[in-house]
XYZ file of C-alpha atoms in Angstrom:
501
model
C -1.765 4.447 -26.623
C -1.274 7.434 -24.261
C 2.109 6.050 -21.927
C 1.613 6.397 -18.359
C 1.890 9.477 -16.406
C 1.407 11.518 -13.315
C -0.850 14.042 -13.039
C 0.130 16.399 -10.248
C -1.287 19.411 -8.610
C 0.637 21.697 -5.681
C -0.846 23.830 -2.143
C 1.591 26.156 -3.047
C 1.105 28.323 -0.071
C -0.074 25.206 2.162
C 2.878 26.293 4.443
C 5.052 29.750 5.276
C 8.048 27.892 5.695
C 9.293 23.967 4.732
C 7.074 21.262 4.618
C 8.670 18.480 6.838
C 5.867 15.690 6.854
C 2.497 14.703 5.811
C -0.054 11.962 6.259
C -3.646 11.009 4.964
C -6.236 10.774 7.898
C -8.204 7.601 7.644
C -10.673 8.931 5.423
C -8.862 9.243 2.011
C -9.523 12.514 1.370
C -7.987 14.606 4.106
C -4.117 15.066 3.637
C -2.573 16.637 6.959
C 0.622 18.358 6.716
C 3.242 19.870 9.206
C 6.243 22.721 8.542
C 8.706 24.955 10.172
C 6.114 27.553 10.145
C 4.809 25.314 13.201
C 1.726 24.653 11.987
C -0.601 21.761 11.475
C -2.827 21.739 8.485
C -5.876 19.919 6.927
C -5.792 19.753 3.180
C -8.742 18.567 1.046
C -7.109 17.039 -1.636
C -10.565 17.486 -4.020
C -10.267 21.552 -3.835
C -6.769 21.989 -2.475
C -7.883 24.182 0.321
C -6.126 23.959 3.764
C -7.053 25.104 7.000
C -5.260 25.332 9.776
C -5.752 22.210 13.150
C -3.554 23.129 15.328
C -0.036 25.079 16.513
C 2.586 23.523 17.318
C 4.931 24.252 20.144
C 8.380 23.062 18.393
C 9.374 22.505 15.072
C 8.183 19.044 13.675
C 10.505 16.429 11.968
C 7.865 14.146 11.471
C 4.474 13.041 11.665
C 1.769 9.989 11.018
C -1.553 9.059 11.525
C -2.752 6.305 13.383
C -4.127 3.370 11.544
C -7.740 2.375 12.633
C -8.196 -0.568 15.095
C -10.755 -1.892 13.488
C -13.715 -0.376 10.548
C -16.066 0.131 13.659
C -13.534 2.241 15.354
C -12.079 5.093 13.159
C -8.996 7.027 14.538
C -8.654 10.360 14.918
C -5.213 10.688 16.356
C -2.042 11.675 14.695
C 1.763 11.704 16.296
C 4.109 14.597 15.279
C 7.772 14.332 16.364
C 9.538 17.658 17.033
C 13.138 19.132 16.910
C 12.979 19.590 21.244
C 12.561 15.962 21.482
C 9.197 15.789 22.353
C 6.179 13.948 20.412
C 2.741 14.829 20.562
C -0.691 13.109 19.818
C -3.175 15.490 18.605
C -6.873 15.320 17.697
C -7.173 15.527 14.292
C -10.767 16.787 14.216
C -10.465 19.238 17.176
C -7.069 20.098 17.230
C -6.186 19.267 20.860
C -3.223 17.867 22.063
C -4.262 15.162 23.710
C -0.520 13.891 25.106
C 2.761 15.385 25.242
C 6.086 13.272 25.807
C 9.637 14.130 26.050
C 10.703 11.499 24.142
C 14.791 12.676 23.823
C 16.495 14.829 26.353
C 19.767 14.943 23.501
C 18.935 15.851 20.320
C 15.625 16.029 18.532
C 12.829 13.185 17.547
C 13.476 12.990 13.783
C 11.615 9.936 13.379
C 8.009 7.655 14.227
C 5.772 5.521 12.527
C 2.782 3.516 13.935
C 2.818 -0.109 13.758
C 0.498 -1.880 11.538
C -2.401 -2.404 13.720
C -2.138 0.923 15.447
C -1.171 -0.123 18.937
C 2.201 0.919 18.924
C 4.247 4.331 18.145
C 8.084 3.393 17.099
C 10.572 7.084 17.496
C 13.931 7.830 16.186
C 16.244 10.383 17.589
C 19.072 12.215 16.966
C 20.896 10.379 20.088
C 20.427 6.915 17.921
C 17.957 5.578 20.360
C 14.880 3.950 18.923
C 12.231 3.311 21.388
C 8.832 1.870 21.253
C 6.083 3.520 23.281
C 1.948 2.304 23.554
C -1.256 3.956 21.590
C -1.424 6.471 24.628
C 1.869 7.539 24.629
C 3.654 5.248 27.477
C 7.234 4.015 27.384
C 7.256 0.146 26.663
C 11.190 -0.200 25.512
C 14.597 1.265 24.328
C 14.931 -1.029 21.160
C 18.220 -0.051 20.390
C 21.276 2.778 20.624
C 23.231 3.436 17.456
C 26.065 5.793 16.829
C 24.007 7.845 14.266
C 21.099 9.721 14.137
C 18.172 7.568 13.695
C 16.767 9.138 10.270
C 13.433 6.905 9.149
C 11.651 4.604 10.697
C 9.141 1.481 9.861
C 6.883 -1.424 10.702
C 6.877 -4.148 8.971
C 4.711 -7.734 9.709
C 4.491 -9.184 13.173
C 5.862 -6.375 14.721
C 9.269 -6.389 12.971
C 10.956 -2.785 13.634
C 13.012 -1.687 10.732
C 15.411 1.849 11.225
C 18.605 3.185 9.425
C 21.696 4.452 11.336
C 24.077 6.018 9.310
C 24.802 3.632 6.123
C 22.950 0.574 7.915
C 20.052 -0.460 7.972
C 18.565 -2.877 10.976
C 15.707 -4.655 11.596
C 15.053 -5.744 15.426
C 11.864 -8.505 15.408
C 10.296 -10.805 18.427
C 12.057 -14.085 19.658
C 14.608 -13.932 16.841
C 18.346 -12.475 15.682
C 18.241 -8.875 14.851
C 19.794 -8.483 11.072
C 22.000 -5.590 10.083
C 23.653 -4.696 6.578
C 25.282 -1.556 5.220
C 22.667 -0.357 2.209
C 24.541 2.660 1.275
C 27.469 4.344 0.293
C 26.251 7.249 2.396
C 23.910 8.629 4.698
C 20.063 6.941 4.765
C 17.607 9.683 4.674
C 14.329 7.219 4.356
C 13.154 3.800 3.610
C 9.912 1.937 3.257
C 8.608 -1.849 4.087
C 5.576 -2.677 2.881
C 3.966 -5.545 4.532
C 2.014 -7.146 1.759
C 5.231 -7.817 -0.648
C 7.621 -7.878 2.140
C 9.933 -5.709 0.426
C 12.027 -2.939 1.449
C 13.344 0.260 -0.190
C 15.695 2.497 1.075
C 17.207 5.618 -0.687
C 20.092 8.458 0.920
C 22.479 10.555 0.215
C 24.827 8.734 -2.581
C 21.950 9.412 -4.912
C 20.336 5.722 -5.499
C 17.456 4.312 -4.151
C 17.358 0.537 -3.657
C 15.076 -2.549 -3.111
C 16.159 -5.317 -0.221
C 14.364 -8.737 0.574
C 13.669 -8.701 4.369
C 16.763 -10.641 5.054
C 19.103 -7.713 3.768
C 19.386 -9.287 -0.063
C 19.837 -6.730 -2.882
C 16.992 -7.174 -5.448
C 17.807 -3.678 -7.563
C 19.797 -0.684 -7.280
C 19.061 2.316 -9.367
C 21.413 4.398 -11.553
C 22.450 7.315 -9.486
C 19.641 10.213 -9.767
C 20.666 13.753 -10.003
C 19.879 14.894 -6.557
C 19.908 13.155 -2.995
C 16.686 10.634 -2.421
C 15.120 12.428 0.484
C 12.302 10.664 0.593
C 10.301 6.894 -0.665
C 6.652 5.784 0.055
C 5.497 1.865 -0.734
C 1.350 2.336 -1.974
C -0.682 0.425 0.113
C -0.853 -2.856 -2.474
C 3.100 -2.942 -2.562
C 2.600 -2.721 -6.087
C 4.501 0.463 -6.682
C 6.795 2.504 -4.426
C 7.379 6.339 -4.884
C 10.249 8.746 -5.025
C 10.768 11.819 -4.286
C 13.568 14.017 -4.522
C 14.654 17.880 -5.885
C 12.267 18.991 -7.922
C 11.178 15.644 -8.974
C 8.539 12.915 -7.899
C 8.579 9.027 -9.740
C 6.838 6.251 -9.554
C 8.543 2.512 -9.515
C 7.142 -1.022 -9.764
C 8.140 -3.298 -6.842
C 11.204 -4.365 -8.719
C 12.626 -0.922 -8.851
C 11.574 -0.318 -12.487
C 10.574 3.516 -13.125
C 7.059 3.977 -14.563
C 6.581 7.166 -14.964
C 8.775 10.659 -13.478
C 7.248 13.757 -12.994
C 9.259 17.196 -12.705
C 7.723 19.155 -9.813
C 8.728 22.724 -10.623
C 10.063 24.885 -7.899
C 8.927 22.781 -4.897
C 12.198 21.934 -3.603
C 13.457 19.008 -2.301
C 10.595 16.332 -1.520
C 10.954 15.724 2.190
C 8.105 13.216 2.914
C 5.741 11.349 0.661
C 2.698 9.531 1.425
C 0.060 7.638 0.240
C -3.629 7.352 0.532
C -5.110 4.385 1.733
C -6.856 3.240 -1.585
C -3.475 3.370 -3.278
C -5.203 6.052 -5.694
C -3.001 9.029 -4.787
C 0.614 10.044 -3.283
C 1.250 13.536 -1.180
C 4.277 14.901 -0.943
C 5.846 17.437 1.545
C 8.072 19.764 -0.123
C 11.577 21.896 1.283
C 9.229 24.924 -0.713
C 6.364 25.010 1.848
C 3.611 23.602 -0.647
C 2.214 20.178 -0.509
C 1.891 18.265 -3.938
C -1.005 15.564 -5.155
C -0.138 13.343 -7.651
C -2.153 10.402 -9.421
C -1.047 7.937 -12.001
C -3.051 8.278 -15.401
C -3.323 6.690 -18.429
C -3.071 3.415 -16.109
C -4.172 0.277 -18.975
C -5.561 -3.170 -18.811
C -7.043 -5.127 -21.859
C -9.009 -8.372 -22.588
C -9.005 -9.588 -25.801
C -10.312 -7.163 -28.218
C -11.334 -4.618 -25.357
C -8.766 -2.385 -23.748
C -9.541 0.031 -20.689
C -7.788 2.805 -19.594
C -8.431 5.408 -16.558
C -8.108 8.429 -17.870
C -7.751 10.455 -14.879
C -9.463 9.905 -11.598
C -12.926 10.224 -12.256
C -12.903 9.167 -16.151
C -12.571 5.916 -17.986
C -12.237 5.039 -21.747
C -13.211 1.802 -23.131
C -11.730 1.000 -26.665
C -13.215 -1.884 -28.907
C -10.481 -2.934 -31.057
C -13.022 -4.827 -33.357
C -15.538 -2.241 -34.100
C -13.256 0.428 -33.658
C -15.214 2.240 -30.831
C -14.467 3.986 -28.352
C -16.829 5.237 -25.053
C -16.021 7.454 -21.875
C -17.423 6.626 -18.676
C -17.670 9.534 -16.399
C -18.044 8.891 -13.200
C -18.765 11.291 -9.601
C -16.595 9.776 -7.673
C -12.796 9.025 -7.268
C -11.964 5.282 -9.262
C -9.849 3.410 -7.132
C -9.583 0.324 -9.200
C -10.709 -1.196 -12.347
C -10.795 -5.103 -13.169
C -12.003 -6.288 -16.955
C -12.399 -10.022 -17.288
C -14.742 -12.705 -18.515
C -16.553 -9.972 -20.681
C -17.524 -8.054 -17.925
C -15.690 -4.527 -16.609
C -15.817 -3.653 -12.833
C -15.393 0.288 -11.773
C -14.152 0.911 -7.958
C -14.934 3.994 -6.909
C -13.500 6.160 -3.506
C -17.498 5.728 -2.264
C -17.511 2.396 -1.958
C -19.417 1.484 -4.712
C -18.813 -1.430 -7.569
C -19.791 -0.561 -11.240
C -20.811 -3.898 -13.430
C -20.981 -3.045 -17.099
C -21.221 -5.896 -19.327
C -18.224 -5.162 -22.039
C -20.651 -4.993 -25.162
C -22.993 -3.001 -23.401
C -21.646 0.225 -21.196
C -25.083 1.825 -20.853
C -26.892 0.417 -18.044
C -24.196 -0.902 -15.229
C -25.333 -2.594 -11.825
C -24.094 -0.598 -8.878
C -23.330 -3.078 -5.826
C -22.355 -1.160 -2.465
C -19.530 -2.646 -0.522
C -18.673 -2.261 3.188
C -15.009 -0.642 2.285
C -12.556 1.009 -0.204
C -9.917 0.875 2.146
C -7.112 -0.924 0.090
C -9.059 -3.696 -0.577
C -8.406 -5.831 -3.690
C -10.890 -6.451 -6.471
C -11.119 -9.647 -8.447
C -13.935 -11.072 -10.712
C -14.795 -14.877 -11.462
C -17.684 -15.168 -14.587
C -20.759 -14.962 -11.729
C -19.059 -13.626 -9.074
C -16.666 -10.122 -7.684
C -14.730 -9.755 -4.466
C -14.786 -6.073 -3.216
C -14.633 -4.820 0.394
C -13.318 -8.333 1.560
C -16.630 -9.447 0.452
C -17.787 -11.739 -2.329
C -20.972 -10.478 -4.587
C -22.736 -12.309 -7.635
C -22.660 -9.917 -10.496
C -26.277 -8.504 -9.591
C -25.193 -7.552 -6.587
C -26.203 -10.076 -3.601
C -23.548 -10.795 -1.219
C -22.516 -14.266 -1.692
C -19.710 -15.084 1.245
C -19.281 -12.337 4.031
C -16.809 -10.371 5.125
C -16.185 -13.101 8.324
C -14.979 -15.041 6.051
C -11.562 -13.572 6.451
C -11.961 -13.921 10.772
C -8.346 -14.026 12.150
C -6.829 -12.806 8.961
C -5.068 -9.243 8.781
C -6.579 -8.081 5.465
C -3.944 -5.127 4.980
C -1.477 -7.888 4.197
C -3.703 -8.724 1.515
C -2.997 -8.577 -2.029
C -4.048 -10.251 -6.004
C -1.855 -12.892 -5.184
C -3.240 -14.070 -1.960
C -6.258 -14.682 -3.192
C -8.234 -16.340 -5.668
C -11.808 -16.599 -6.810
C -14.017 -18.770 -8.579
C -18.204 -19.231 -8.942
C -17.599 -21.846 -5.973
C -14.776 -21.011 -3.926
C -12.822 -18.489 -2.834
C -9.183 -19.014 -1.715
C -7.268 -17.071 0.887
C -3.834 -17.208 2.446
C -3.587 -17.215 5.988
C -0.759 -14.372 7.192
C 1.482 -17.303 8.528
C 1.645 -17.954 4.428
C 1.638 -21.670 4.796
C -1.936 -22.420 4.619
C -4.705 -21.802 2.237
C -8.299 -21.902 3.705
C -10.672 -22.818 0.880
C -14.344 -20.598 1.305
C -17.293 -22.541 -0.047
C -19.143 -19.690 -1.729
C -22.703 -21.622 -1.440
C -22.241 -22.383 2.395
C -20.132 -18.809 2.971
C -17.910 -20.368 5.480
C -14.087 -22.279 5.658
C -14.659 -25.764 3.965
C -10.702 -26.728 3.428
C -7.231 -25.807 4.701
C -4.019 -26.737 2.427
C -1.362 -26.663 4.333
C 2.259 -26.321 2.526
C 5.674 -26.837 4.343
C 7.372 -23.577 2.162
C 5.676 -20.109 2.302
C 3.019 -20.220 -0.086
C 3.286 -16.519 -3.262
C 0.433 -17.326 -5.356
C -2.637 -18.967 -5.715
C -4.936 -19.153 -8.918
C -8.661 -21.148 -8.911
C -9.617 -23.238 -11.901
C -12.877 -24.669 -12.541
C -14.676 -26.418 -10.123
C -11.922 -26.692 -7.266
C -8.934 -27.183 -8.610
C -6.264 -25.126 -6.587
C -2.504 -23.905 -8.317
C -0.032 -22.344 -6.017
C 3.650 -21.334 -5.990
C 5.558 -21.621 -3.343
C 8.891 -19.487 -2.014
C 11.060 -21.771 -4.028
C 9.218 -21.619 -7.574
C 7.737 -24.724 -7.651
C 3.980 -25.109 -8.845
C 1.527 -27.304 -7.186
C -2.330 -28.437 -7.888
C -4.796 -29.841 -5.903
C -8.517 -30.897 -5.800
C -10.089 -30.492 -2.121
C -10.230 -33.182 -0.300
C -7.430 -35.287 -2.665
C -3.489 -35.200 -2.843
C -1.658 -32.024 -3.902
C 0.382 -33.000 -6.819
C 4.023 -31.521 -7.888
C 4.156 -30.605 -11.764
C 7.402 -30.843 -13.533
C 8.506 -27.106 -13.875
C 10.720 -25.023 -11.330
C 11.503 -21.022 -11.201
C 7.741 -20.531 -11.482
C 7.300 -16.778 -11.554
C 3.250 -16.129 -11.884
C 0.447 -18.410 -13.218
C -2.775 -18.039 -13.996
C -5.621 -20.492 -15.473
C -7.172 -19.950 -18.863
C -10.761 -18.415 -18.744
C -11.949 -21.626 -19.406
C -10.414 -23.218 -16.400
């Protein structure tokens, strides 16, 4: 077995000067990228051509595009932060600059990020003043003043603002007491939160990167790399988090653990990474003017004598351990995410399209359309597949709609808040402490569990018998309708039902 990798390909000439920032547009496939050559630029990360969207007046620090309201209503609008201490919102499809605001009258904007739900616009400056301003550019508060530049910036649930000052890091949130901690030995030059795990990584200039609960605990530190961390990206699933530094791009699991490293040659320092919204690819900004794709191949799941593995991003190999076989599945489109289970192999792809092959027989699949690709998670049950934040029998009828998850913020979504069988399908509510049962048959809310502790992990037997964890490691089961019972085990990391139930 091939081990992991990344597969990388560089714009070398995507910029005349450094690349400061870049950001995927809402599509997937559009990368846009800013540099001291002030210019913005449209990438197509298929071909690697750019062209250019639109000049800029100063030089930009920073930049990121807005996150759409809602799947009817796309954005088109992406904030760039300059050295005069102005930001600007520009039109990503025509170019024009649709607001200018002088956001710092000392010092340049080094910093912004958009909240979650795209109604806010969070900036950083080289004063240490972190203020909040509306979709359309308008001042709503001064958050807070810190004796340091104000170097990266994030969101993370419920509005929590998270910034670094120096060696602290702080995180101001709604109606409760602001937590600070020093994170590094030196300077921070960028962290992540990712709102699905919660977590937080933050990297600088003492060489380490490092992964924090979001009360300030130290879950991993990293042996000190051989250049500064300049930059760190969470993928959309908070399954991985990336890396970037001089000449070098890696790729960690969410508890810090490197999966694969990647030397990019001659590119310079990495000064901004991002990720697409399917989780498929990261973009990098680097100190050499290009821009840099990678992908993570040789990716490898396996069910009993069967074991898939995506070769690159448009190829899959299946490998039958028992008749020593082995088949390629080609496919036209980018593969966003594969799921084998229950005999049956599903194929993602970036068009938002499901392939069913049965595992003994890869010739004829059943392709079921879904409404969305956009990070959504897919699981399988024997009968049944959720893609799209819809549910689907294995023909392809749509069993349980996508208002099924009304009042629930799907991009806090992941495997483990949710779980699927041929008559239910469980969800977490974003409060955590609830668990609304769907009955598959009826397509609407038939239950709600309600647990005193924040609940990690659910996992669907047969019939309706429900296992969660909760924040303390202890495992409970219920049947609807009858008393949720305690088992006898604590420290409970993951669990998951045989495929028998």
């Amino acid at each position: 077995a091939n081990a992991m990798r990344l597969a990388w390909r560089a714009a070398r000439g995507q910029h005349a000067a450094m690349a400061t920032a870049c950001a995927f547009a809402g599509d997937g496939q559009t990368l846009l990228s800013c540099g001291d050559d002030q210019a913005l630029k449209r990438l197509d990360v298929e071909e690697l051509v750019g062209e250019p969207v639109a000049a800029l007046e100063g030089y930009p620090t920073d930049m990121a595009f807005c996150p759409s309201v809602s799947d009817k209503q796309s954005s088109d609008t992406a904030a760039v932060c300059c050295s005069d201490g102005a930001f600007c919102l520009i039109s990503c499809s025509t170019g024009r600059e649709e607001k200018r605001v002088q956001a710092y009258t000392a010092g340049a904007a080094i910093a912004l990020a958009w909240n979650l739900e795209g109604t806010a616009l969070a900036t950083g400056g080289e004063d240490g003043v972190v203020k909040v301003w509306s979709r359309v550019g308008m001042l709503r508060s001064t958050v807070a003043t810190m004796p340091h530049p104000v170097y990266c910036i994030c969101w993370g649930r419920n509005d929590a603002l998270l910034f670094s000052s120096g060696k602290l890091l702080t995180i101001e949130q709604k109606q409760q007491k602001q937590i600070q901690w020093k994170a590094h030995d030196s300077t921070i030059l960028a962290v992540d939160w990712n709102p699905v795990n919660h977590l937080i990584v933050s990297g600088g200039e003492d060489c380490k990167y490092r992964v924090w609960d979001a009360f300030g605990r130290q879950l991993f530190v990293s042996a000190p790399l051989e250049h500064v961390t300049t930059a760190l990206a969470w993928a959309p699933n908070g399954a991985t988090f990336a890396v970037g530094s001089f000449n070098a791009l890696k790729v960690c699991d969410r508890t810090g653990w490197t999966v694969c490293r990647e030397d990019l040659q001659d590119t310079g320092s990495v000064l901004k990474l991002a990720w697409s919204a399917d989780g498929t690819l990261v973009a990098g900004a680097c100190a050499g003017g290009a821009v840099a794709i990678a992908e993570v191949a040789n990716q490898a799941i396996e069910w009993k004598h069967i074991r898939v593995t995506i070769l690159d991003s448009k190829q899959v190999e299946v490998h039958d351990c028992l008749e020593d076989t082995t088949d390629v599945l080609p496919f036209r489109d980018r593969i966003v995410d594969v799921s084998l289970s229950y005999g049956t192999l599903l194929v993602q792809t970036a068009a938002c399209q499901v392939h069913v092959y049965s595992a003994t027989d890869l010739q004829s699949p059943t392709v079921v359309d879904v409404p969305s690709a956009r990070s959504s998670v897919l699981i399988q049950s024997p009968k049944h597949l959720l893609a799209g934040w819809a549910v689907y029998s294995l023909e392809g009828r749509r069993v349980a709609p996508v208002q099924c998850f009304s009042g629930i913020n799907t991009n806090v979504l992941d495997r483990d808040a949710l779980a699927l069988n041929d008559m239910f399908l469980a969800v977490l509510e974003n409060s955590r402490d609830a668990i609304r049962l769907i009955d598959l048959a009826k397509g609407k809310p038939v239950a709600l569990i309600k647990h005193k502790l924040p609940i990690v992990q659910l996992a669907l037997g047969e019939d309706d018998l429900l296992a969660f964890v909760d924040s303390n490691g202890d495992l409970f089961v219920q049947a609807t309708g009858k008393r949720t019972f305690k088992l006898p085990c604590t420290m409970v990391e993951s669990i998951s039902f045989n495929e028998s139930g």
